XYZ file of C-alpha atoms in Angstrom:
678
model
C 1.387 -7.775 10.772
C 0.830 -6.177 14.176
C -2.626 -7.341 15.234
C -4.341 -4.802 17.510
C -6.260 -5.536 20.680
C -8.614 -3.137 22.395
C -8.054 -2.896 26.153
C -10.158 -1.082 28.785
C -12.665 -0.070 26.134
C -15.576 -2.100 24.811
C -15.411 -3.222 21.213
C -18.175 -2.083 18.910
C -19.810 -5.267 17.642
C -21.163 -5.361 14.112
C -24.571 -7.035 14.227
C -25.031 -7.540 10.525
C -24.622 -6.117 7.045
C -27.219 -4.188 5.091
C -26.747 -4.899 1.420
C -26.793 -1.920 -0.922
C -28.348 -4.081 -3.620
C -31.704 -4.330 -1.824
C -34.209 -1.490 -1.966
C -35.537 -1.064 1.549
C -38.781 0.805 2.231
C -38.297 4.436 3.101
C -38.248 4.864 6.853
C -38.507 7.775 9.216
C -35.845 10.444 8.914
C -33.407 10.309 11.819
C -33.374 13.433 13.960
C -30.071 15.327 14.198
C -28.337 15.224 17.547
C -28.825 18.644 19.126
C -28.303 20.177 22.516
C -31.064 21.615 24.681
C -30.280 25.034 23.205
C -30.928 23.714 19.714
C -27.318 23.895 18.493
C -25.475 20.801 17.230
C -24.228 18.685 20.113
C -20.594 18.721 21.167
C -18.422 15.897 19.779
C -18.096 12.795 21.924
C -15.183 12.762 24.403
C -13.154 10.376 22.251
C -13.764 12.291 19.018
C -10.967 12.013 16.426
C -9.336 15.311 15.381
C -7.447 13.623 12.546
C -8.676 13.667 8.935
C -8.274 10.867 6.369
C -6.606 12.361 3.296
C -6.181 9.285 1.103
C -5.742 5.552 0.997
C -2.046 4.857 0.426
C -1.978 1.118 -0.261
C -4.112 -1.707 -1.610
C -7.300 -1.685 -3.690
C -8.840 1.787 -4.163
C -5.544 3.401 -3.150
C -4.391 6.617 -4.792
C -1.252 4.920 -6.137
C -2.980 1.607 -7.029
C -0.245 -0.356 -5.264
C -2.195 -3.602 -5.675
C -1.980 -3.564 -9.472
C 1.388 -1.781 -9.827
C 3.486 -3.765 -7.338
C 1.268 -6.554 -5.903
C 0.948 -4.678 -2.605
C -2.658 -5.661 -1.930
C -2.615 -5.957 1.852
C 0.055 -4.352 4.040
C 0.618 -2.197 7.116
C 2.829 0.331 8.971
C 4.387 2.718 6.416
C 7.565 4.020 8.095
C 8.694 7.144 6.207
C 11.964 9.055 5.997
C 13.655 11.599 3.722
C 16.366 9.928 1.640
C 18.273 13.218 1.294
C 17.739 13.299 -2.491
C 14.206 14.619 -2.864
C 12.337 11.420 -2.110
C 10.516 9.899 0.828
C 11.207 6.213 1.317
C 8.377 4.231 2.906
C 8.860 0.789 4.414
C 5.821 -1.413 4.969
C 5.435 -4.504 7.116
C 4.088 -7.956 6.216
C 2.772 -7.603 2.666
C 0.499 -9.879 0.636
C -0.165 -9.874 -3.089
C -3.081 -12.277 -2.623
C -4.562 -10.831 0.538
C -7.133 -13.060 2.231
C -7.961 -10.908 5.324
C -9.336 -9.652 7.492
C -5.994 -8.719 8.984
C -2.661 -9.970 7.763
C -2.670 -13.181 5.759
C -2.751 -14.654 2.279
C -0.484 -15.619 -0.562
C 2.539 -13.907 -2.085
C 3.809 -13.009 1.399
C 6.767 -10.686 1.832
C 7.891 -9.634 5.315
C 8.495 -6.072 4.130
C 8.582 -3.908 1.002
C 9.862 -0.432 0.131
C 8.143 2.222 -2.005
C 9.476 5.643 -3.037
C 7.616 8.949 -3.341
C 8.490 12.433 -4.582
C 4.996 13.778 -3.853
C 5.324 17.203 -2.235
C 1.618 18.112 -2.259
C 0.155 15.975 0.500
C -3.121 17.850 0.927
C -4.742 15.668 -1.738
C -2.980 12.419 -0.766
C 0.353 10.669 -1.189
C 1.405 8.835 -4.327
C 4.377 6.550 -5.035
C 6.708 6.664 -8.013
C 8.617 3.402 -7.721
C 9.267 0.323 -5.634
C 12.212 -1.925 -4.964
C 11.264 -4.827 -7.252
C 12.368 -8.422 -7.665
C 10.423 -8.679 -10.936
C 8.590 -6.093 -13.019
C 5.417 -5.098 -11.199
C 6.291 -6.953 -8.011
C 7.654 -5.278 -4.870
C 10.563 -7.201 -3.395
C 11.165 -8.287 0.177
C 14.106 -6.081 1.150
C 14.976 -7.689 4.533
C 14.760 -11.498 4.364
C 13.165 -13.632 7.077
C 13.135 -17.345 7.866
C 9.328 -17.464 8.107
C 9.574 -20.212 10.714
C 7.301 -19.781 13.707
C 9.174 -20.038 16.988
C 12.489 -19.266 15.296
C 11.919 -16.208 13.115
C 8.471 -15.737 11.661
C 9.111 -12.315 10.073
C 11.266 -9.184 10.002
C 9.383 -5.925 10.510
C 10.803 -2.436 9.778
C 10.322 0.094 12.579
C 12.363 3.189 11.592
C 14.431 4.730 8.807
C 16.892 7.589 8.503
C 19.382 8.896 5.923
C 22.865 10.141 6.844
C 25.425 11.221 4.263
C 23.719 9.461 1.358
C 23.423 6.165 3.226
C 20.012 4.795 4.188
C 19.566 3.138 7.580
C 16.587 0.914 8.381
C 15.890 -0.518 11.835
C 13.940 -3.772 11.931
C 12.858 -6.316 14.525
C 13.254 -10.050 14.130
C 9.962 -11.497 15.371
C 10.339 -14.972 16.831
C 6.614 -15.594 17.169
C 3.317 -13.771 17.385
C 1.476 -14.078 20.681
C -1.880 -12.905 21.909
C -3.149 -9.728 20.198
C -0.823 -6.886 21.142
C 1.962 -9.236 22.262
C 4.847 -10.823 20.389
C 8.381 -12.005 21.048
C 11.454 -10.676 19.257
C 14.898 -12.162 18.875
C 16.623 -8.809 18.373
C 16.453 -5.433 16.698
C 19.111 -4.549 14.141
C 20.039 -1.709 11.795
C 20.351 -2.533 8.091
C 21.931 -0.120 5.612
C 21.848 0.647 1.893
C 24.094 2.715 -0.355
C 21.899 2.561 -3.470
C 18.715 4.314 -2.313
C 17.234 1.191 -0.785
C 17.641 -1.045 -3.805
C 19.855 -3.505 -1.894
C 20.417 -3.839 1.857
C 23.029 -5.241 4.179
C 20.817 -6.635 6.924
C 23.395 -8.793 8.727
C 26.359 -6.602 9.715
C 24.696 -3.649 11.453
C 24.507 -3.105 15.229
C 22.125 -5.414 17.046
C 20.247 -5.213 20.352
C 19.463 -8.758 21.445
C 16.307 -9.238 23.466
C 16.588 -10.208 27.125
C 15.337 -13.493 28.553
C 12.280 -11.776 30.011
C 11.484 -10.118 26.680
C 11.823 -6.602 28.083
C 14.827 -5.160 26.300
C 13.937 -1.454 25.800
C 15.122 -1.089 22.178
C 13.356 -3.875 20.297
C 11.121 -1.454 18.355
C 12.800 1.862 17.613
C 12.246 5.252 16.000
C 14.952 7.550 14.547
C 15.410 11.315 14.292
C 18.436 13.465 13.397
C 19.186 16.663 15.309
C 22.276 18.714 16.194
C 24.762 16.145 14.884
C 23.168 13.131 16.553
C 20.837 10.361 15.488
C 18.391 9.811 18.334
C 16.991 6.317 18.755
C 13.753 5.985 20.734
C 12.773 2.475 21.758
C 10.212 0.207 23.407
C 10.181 -3.493 24.275
C 8.452 -5.965 21.950
C 4.677 -5.791 21.999
C 2.459 -2.891 23.010
C 2.760 -2.769 26.780
C 6.139 -1.205 27.527
C 7.619 2.236 28.217
C 9.621 4.462 25.870
C 13.391 5.045 26.191
C 15.951 7.075 24.261
C 19.558 6.711 23.094
C 21.729 8.794 20.797
C 24.768 8.331 18.583
C 26.936 10.739 16.560
C 25.722 10.793 12.957
C 29.008 9.359 11.677
C 28.803 6.355 14.027
C 25.347 4.870 13.432
C 26.850 1.431 12.726
C 29.063 1.480 15.839
C 27.042 0.085 18.739
C 29.683 1.121 21.271
C 29.146 4.797 20.299
C 25.548 4.856 21.540
C 24.695 6.704 24.768
C 21.555 5.985 26.777
C 19.540 8.434 28.869
C 19.430 7.151 32.464
C 17.055 9.804 33.781
C 19.687 12.428 34.519
C 22.566 12.003 32.040
C 23.736 10.210 28.903
C 25.574 6.948 29.680
C 27.902 5.657 26.972
C 27.684 2.047 25.859
C 25.333 0.647 28.525
C 21.823 -0.026 27.234
C 20.796 -1.410 30.635
C 21.090 2.129 32.019
C 18.225 3.409 29.862
C 15.395 4.845 31.982
C 11.778 5.290 30.818
C 10.969 8.707 29.375
C 7.274 7.921 28.716
C 5.409 5.353 30.847
C 3.555 2.320 29.471
C 1.700 1.691 27.320
C 3.612 3.066 24.348
C 3.864 1.230 21.057
C 5.030 1.848 17.499
C 6.820 5.113 18.142
C 7.381 7.862 15.625
C 9.421 10.925 16.666
C 10.283 14.208 14.958
C 11.989 17.449 15.825
C 9.582 20.246 14.836
C 10.810 23.611 13.589
C 7.228 24.804 13.983
C 7.174 24.241 17.750
C 10.918 24.371 18.411
C 10.569 21.054 20.236
C 9.960 17.322 19.829
C 6.873 15.398 18.751
C 6.130 11.755 19.540
C 3.204 9.717 18.243
C 2.324 6.240 19.466
C -0.498 3.863 20.407
C -1.640 4.088 24.005
C -3.337 1.501 26.222
C -6.705 2.125 24.516
C -5.152 1.727 21.066
C -5.866 5.363 20.343
C -3.205 7.170 18.350
C -1.845 9.964 20.535
C 0.706 12.806 20.437
C 3.118 14.032 23.099
C 5.458 17.019 22.943
C 8.721 17.800 24.718
C 11.426 20.482 24.710
C 14.170 17.835 24.468
C 14.337 14.199 23.331
C 14.720 13.014 26.931
C 11.676 15.056 27.974
C 9.807 16.001 29.960
C 7.047 14.738 27.677
C 3.680 16.498 28.029
C 0.363 14.751 28.500
C -0.924 12.774 25.535
C -3.394 14.301 23.076
C -5.644 12.048 21.024
C -5.185 12.175 17.240
C -7.381 9.248 16.170
C -9.819 7.208 18.225
C -10.213 3.448 18.039
C -13.976 4.076 18.003
C -13.691 5.980 14.699
C -10.945 3.777 13.229
C -11.390 0.259 14.675
C -8.238 -1.817 14.507
C -5.990 1.219 14.053
C -2.258 1.035 14.721
C 0.986 2.497 13.449
C 0.925 6.251 13.149
C 4.243 7.211 11.520
C 5.014 10.876 10.845
C 5.785 12.088 7.330
C 9.224 13.787 7.322
C 7.939 16.650 5.178
C 5.229 17.669 7.621
C 5.609 21.419 7.891
C 4.157 24.531 9.457
C 1.919 22.801 11.959
C 0.419 20.342 9.470
C 1.277 16.805 10.541
C 0.825 14.074 7.953
C 1.120 10.507 9.170
C 0.340 6.959 8.137
C -2.379 4.991 9.898
C -2.896 1.242 9.536
C -6.193 -0.584 10.024
C -6.311 -4.297 10.750
C -9.363 -4.626 8.557
C -8.984 -3.936 5.646
C -5.246 -4.356 6.441
C -3.976 -1.319 4.591
C -2.457 2.100 5.210
C -4.045 5.558 5.066
C -2.582 9.067 5.049
C -3.991 11.233 7.827
C -3.644 14.923 8.589
C -3.610 16.679 11.982
C -2.908 20.324 12.764
C -0.981 21.685 15.760
C -0.203 25.216 16.885
C 3.213 26.567 17.909
C 2.832 25.085 21.400
C 2.214 21.631 19.965
C -1.465 21.681 20.916
C -3.815 19.901 18.524
C -6.063 22.484 16.852
C -8.625 22.662 14.063
C -10.095 19.194 14.567
C -12.439 17.402 12.204
C -15.895 18.702 13.134
C -17.752 15.769 11.568
C -18.838 13.274 14.210
C -18.453 9.567 13.345
C -16.748 10.454 10.038
C -16.514 6.885 8.727
C -19.775 5.548 10.237
C -17.704 3.048 12.244
C -19.624 3.766 15.469
C -22.790 2.286 13.945
C -23.771 -0.933 15.763
C -26.011 -2.229 12.983
C -27.235 -1.217 9.541
C -29.206 1.817 10.672
C -27.901 5.355 10.273
C -26.604 6.557 13.668
C -27.150 10.081 15.035
C -25.925 12.736 14.533
C -26.121 11.556 10.927
C -29.605 11.826 9.448
C -31.292 10.953 6.167
C -33.651 12.366 3.615
C -35.106 9.249 2.051
C -33.773 5.715 2.172
C -30.315 5.217 3.693
C -28.254 3.138 6.097
C -24.816 1.751 6.933
C -23.096 -1.161 5.185
C -20.773 -3.436 7.157
C -18.321 -4.828 4.645
C -14.663 -3.812 4.332
C -14.745 -4.576 0.588
C -17.284 -1.789 0.088
C -15.821 0.744 2.500
C -13.119 3.275 1.695
C -11.652 2.840 5.175
C -12.448 0.422 7.974
C -15.437 -1.881 7.555
C -18.393 0.505 7.258
C -19.693 3.292 5.075
C -22.925 5.209 4.660
C -25.267 4.519 1.762
C -28.443 5.954 0.228
C -30.627 4.397 -2.441
C -33.986 4.902 -4.155
C -35.407 5.498 -7.624
C -37.200 8.861 -7.575
C -36.820 12.265 -5.948
C -34.023 13.665 -3.812
C -32.088 11.586 -1.255
C -29.242 12.621 1.011
C -27.277 11.885 4.164
C -26.520 14.925 6.300
C -25.172 16.121 9.633
C -25.611 19.434 11.482
C -22.261 20.891 12.487
C -21.405 23.776 14.814
C -19.066 26.320 13.203
C -17.524 29.661 14.100
C -18.927 32.764 12.392
C -16.857 34.564 9.747
C -14.626 31.564 9.149
C -13.604 29.651 6.022
C -14.069 25.863 6.127
C -13.483 22.915 3.818
C -15.851 19.923 3.681
C -14.418 16.734 2.157
C -15.715 13.225 1.570
C -15.175 10.080 -0.494
C -18.033 9.146 -2.855
C -18.842 6.222 -5.154
C -22.090 5.654 -7.080
C -23.910 2.915 -8.938
C -27.095 2.238 -10.849
C -28.784 4.831 -13.044
C -26.593 7.890 -13.679
C -28.012 10.975 -12.020
C -26.774 14.347 -10.774
C -25.483 14.441 -7.222
C -23.552 16.807 -5.008
C -21.527 17.075 -1.831
C -21.851 20.365 -0.046
C -22.921 22.565 2.820
C -26.240 24.353 3.302
C -28.059 26.410 5.879
C -29.946 24.614 8.635
C -33.647 23.907 8.342
C -35.969 22.661 5.634
C -35.139 24.218 2.298
C -31.944 25.828 3.599
C -29.982 27.525 0.827
C -26.783 25.869 -0.378
C -23.588 27.683 0.593
C -21.222 25.602 -1.555
C -21.311 22.279 -3.373
C -19.329 20.083 -5.754
C -21.234 18.076 -8.356
C -20.824 14.460 -9.427
C -22.752 12.023 -11.600
C -21.330 8.566 -12.277
C -18.431 7.800 -9.923
C -17.081 4.312 -10.520
C -14.503 4.246 -7.711
C -14.172 6.137 -4.443
C -13.327 9.719 -5.376
C -12.418 12.556 -3.043
C -14.544 15.701 -3.337
C -13.980 18.975 -1.463
C -15.870 22.243 -1.176
C -14.740 25.425 0.550
C -17.265 27.801 2.089
C -17.467 30.818 4.384
C -19.687 30.605 7.450
C -20.741 34.269 7.329
C -22.768 35.064 10.443
C -23.814 31.439 10.957
C -22.976 29.336 14.024
C -24.080 26.032 12.475
C -24.411 24.528 9.007
C -25.577 21.246 7.525
C -23.057 19.117 5.638
C -24.638 16.772 3.101
C -24.107 14.318 0.271
C -27.125 13.715 -1.944
C -28.489 12.882 -5.360
C -31.514 13.612 -7.569
C -32.883 10.320 -8.861
C -34.221 9.340 -12.251
C -34.052 5.583 -11.787
C -32.627 3.024 -9.380
C -29.412 4.603 -8.028
C -27.201 4.185 -4.982
C -24.517 6.391 -3.474
C -21.919 5.342 -0.888
C -19.932 7.806 1.243
C -17.072 7.407 3.704
C -14.327 9.241 5.612
C -15.861 12.718 5.714
C -14.315 15.786 7.320
C -15.094 19.436 7.941
C -12.183 21.596 9.089
C -11.090 25.199 9.002
C -9.456 25.973 5.685
C -5.712 26.454 5.648
C -6.218 29.877 4.051
C -8.824 32.015 5.777
C -10.613 34.058 3.119
C -12.841 37.162 3.337
C -16.584 37.075 2.828
C -18.475 38.523 -0.127
C -22.052 39.636 0.612
C -24.531 40.474 -2.144
C -28.122 41.733 -1.906
C -30.630 42.479 -4.636
C -33.954 44.324 -4.355
C -36.682 45.854 -6.484
C -39.363 48.511 -6.239
C -42.093 47.243 -6.248
C -40.749 44.402 -4.124
C -40.294 40.873 -5.384
C -43.572 38.981 -5.693
C -45.589 42.107 -6.555
C -47.957 42.432 -9.492
C -47.224 45.097 -12.109
C -49.144 46.350 -15.144
C -48.340 48.010 -18.458
C -46.263 51.198 -18.316
C -45.232 50.591 -14.710
C -41.568 51.471 -14.052
C -39.700 48.874 -11.936
C -36.351 49.849 -10.400
C -33.704 47.357 -9.336
C -30.651 47.666 -7.099
C -27.769 45.244 -6.489
C -25.265 45.829 -3.685
C -21.995 44.013 -2.944
C -19.402 44.356 -0.161
C -16.643 42.351 1.504
C -15.177 42.150 4.996
C -11.650 42.098 3.604
C -8.850 44.246 4.975
C -7.593 44.896 1.439
C -9.247 45.587 -1.937
C -11.004 42.555 -3.415
C -11.479 41.826 -7.112
C -15.173 41.029 -7.664
C -17.240 40.123 -10.719
C -21.037 40.396 -10.888
C -23.417 39.271 -13.601
C -27.073 40.327 -13.582
C -29.064 38.114 -15.967
C -31.849 40.224 -17.501
C -33.132 37.691 -20.048
C -36.240 37.053 -17.958
C -36.822 40.803 -17.623
C -36.241 42.286 -21.073
C -38.664 39.869 -22.760
C -41.495 41.667 -20.946
C -40.044 45.152 -20.363
C -38.039 47.912 -21.992
C -34.745 48.508 -20.176
C -33.909 52.207 -19.770
C -30.181 52.521 -20.683
C -30.005 55.950 -19.054
C -31.028 54.416 -15.718
C -28.049 52.079 -15.531
C -25.687 53.383 -12.870
C -22.889 52.181 -10.628
C -21.260 53.653 -7.532
C -17.882 52.173 -8.537
C -16.618 51.730 -12.064
C -18.856 51.175 -15.071
C -21.280 48.304 -15.685
C -21.417 46.873 -19.212
C -24.568 45.581 -20.917
C -23.552 42.387 -22.702
C -26.612 41.264 -24.626
C -29.158 40.511 -21.941
C -26.573 40.401 -19.134
C -25.424 43.398 -17.122
C -21.829 42.800 -16.059
C -19.557 44.560 -13.578
C -15.974 43.778 -12.599
C -13.482 45.673 -10.517
C -12.154 46.100 -7.018
C -14.190 46.836 -3.920
C -12.178 48.617 -1.238
C -12.450 47.762 2.477
C -15.590 49.306 3.966
C -16.925 50.231 0.531
C -20.266 49.049 -0.915
C -20.805 48.661 -4.628
C -24.300 49.707 -5.754
C -25.631 48.985 -9.243
C -29.058 50.297 -10.267
C -31.272 50.178 -13.342
C -34.934 50.537 -14.313
C -37.302 48.938 -16.823
C -40.791 49.793 -18.087
C -43.391 47.049 -18.349
C -44.584 46.453 -21.912
C -48.294 46.676 -22.733
C -48.452 43.010 -23.758
C -46.292 41.666 -20.910
C -49.185 39.782 -19.367
C -49.729 37.930 -22.651
C -46.178 36.482 -22.645
C -44.699 34.459 -19.760
C -45.913 37.272 -17.444
C -42.856 36.940 -15.181
C -40.178 39.576 -14.730
C -37.120 37.636 -13.568
C -33.716 39.052 -12.608
C -30.946 36.703 -11.441
C -27.664 37.923 -9.951
C -24.474 35.887 -9.579
C -21.185 36.982 -8.054
C -17.669 35.706 -7.530
C -14.334 37.064 -6.371
C -10.677 36.181 -6.744
C -10.330 35.503 -3.007
C -13.528 36.378 -1.164
C -16.176 33.667 -0.820
C -19.838 34.447 -1.401
C -21.585 33.891 1.945
C -25.061 35.111 1.036
C -26.898 36.465 -1.975
C -30.115 37.756 -0.485
C -32.697 38.457 -3.169
C -30.430 37.355 -5.990
C -33.411 35.589 -7.585
C -36.114 38.248 -8.051
C -39.499 37.701 -9.703
C -42.436 40.055 -10.300
C -45.656 39.269 -12.172
C -47.264 41.213 -15.000
C -51.067 41.211 -14.964
C -53.754 42.615 -17.285
C -54.552 46.305 -16.848
C -58.279 47.218 -17.080
C -58.762 51.016 -17.179
C -62.508 50.817 -16.415
C -63.502 51.748 -12.878
C -64.617 48.870 -10.725
C -68.349 48.179 -10.591
C -70.058 49.402 -7.398
C -70.673 46.903 -4.731
C -74.233 46.449 -3.497
C -75.166 45.500 0.071
C -75.753 41.833 0.446
C -79.334 42.009 1.807
C -82.365 39.938 1.003
C -85.399 41.666 -0.494
C -85.666 45.106 -2.039
C -83.182 47.843 -1.334
C -84.241 50.543 1.104
C -85.888 53.590 -0.510
C -84.965 57.061 0.528
C -87.893 58.831 2.192
C -88.840 61.554 4.502
C -87.963 61.205 8.140
């Protein structure tokens, strides 16, 4: 129950809540935030690179921990590999009857432990089991006196497995102080030999706090490497420096076997020799050795309560400058930030707590081989938390009636989320986003709906009024926050518009939260398709006219790409006679399947597929629907369709009158001039 406090940065004050249940009059559409050059503006300096993947605990969580184990409000989420194919996750003060905001309520346990075997973290983290004291009720694994001024709680800070034994470091909190400050009695290491089911929390090594409350190992983090368990520590509270000790793996329970880094060497047995390796303010450390970088990673809360990352070649340092992972402005009340032990290949997954709604989220950040944060979330204000009232803040903009709700019970994360509501026509919330050309991206968001069922979609489209949709995922009735993702290819574009919207056929509302747009993990080639006709689309044709059509497809792939095309001729053959002899293809053979011309095969690098055919306009075409319509669709195994120029073609059949036109007479008053002699 580690209450955050924001220092050196102004708090965003919520001025009121705009209730989704009230239909407000449609207001002016907010203008997108653009630079003088017309491109989307650069993200704010404290933009958050991290992406919310899922809610891990509490109501609306992926694992439904509130109904499965009475974990309704909780925080922290310290994770470690148990050595047997599971990740054990220890949470802090936990409430079955959470009364928030922040920690508080009934059914209080100082800590609980959940287990996960989830190896696919890209769509969130689930839990399989919990240490229970009754069916459906997570147990308190480390007891506490719950007496303020003596021992109010026991909070886990780190876990590690060695030789089948689980070790869990915890701090005995004497009393909570001002936000960001608290006093500890000691830190101690508990251990379990039955996968966390039972714990010895009394016999392990203990580091008693000093009289001034500045003992450097009151909150610790663990990591194993090269035969040692490294223990990184800070004093109680959020205002101290980081230190490091190490112990041979076989001696974790022997306090005398610990050595402390004094700034130049390891000193055995003397914790007073420990020198700072990272200056204040560091809090709630998480440390990993990274095979990806060949060095060490450390996450913690800094003086602004932003979650940051440092890297180092060795556990004692030197530690590089901090890089922001998540901003307090985007995630008010954030704290924690504990690395998932199965983070791999530059993808860092970590837990993030928020004081309101007092629960834990899984976040994702990407780093390169130097440890530099890359591929940030390109959506600005992804959870609408920077809004100061109920109006939609730039660079978000609206088509129709929309705003921001301020109520943690309605939000997916934090206290705010975007909403749109009306009863007729199209509504959406959108943001213009700068992208790199010829790049694959994924746009993701959490959506919930209410009111009259109606079709909706989350997707990406070209800029400008009526911009064509590049990719979208459809939804209709969504009773609980659901994660939707679409992958698209930017083609030659330098900016796109991300949107969530709905077509209305009655009173309907849509809420959205925690959106992200990042480069896709797998960069895919582009598929480009064009379709044309002679005469050109929009022309008028008459009986017996011959209209020729051509469809072309190519990719920018470095290897052959499997592509499938379908040319729908139903709107053509009802008014024309297709000439079978005219059907041709530069690669392979097209197949006429009823009224659909199909082609499938591989297109080699640098090669362009061309399909052609011709049709003769029937004499009575103008008497029917009079439209000659050809629609082309395309897909590929890997390549993503970036544009389909002309893929919806229409020509118009009109009546043919063989009589010559009547002569036109000069528009003069009186009688026409008579020919005469000069």
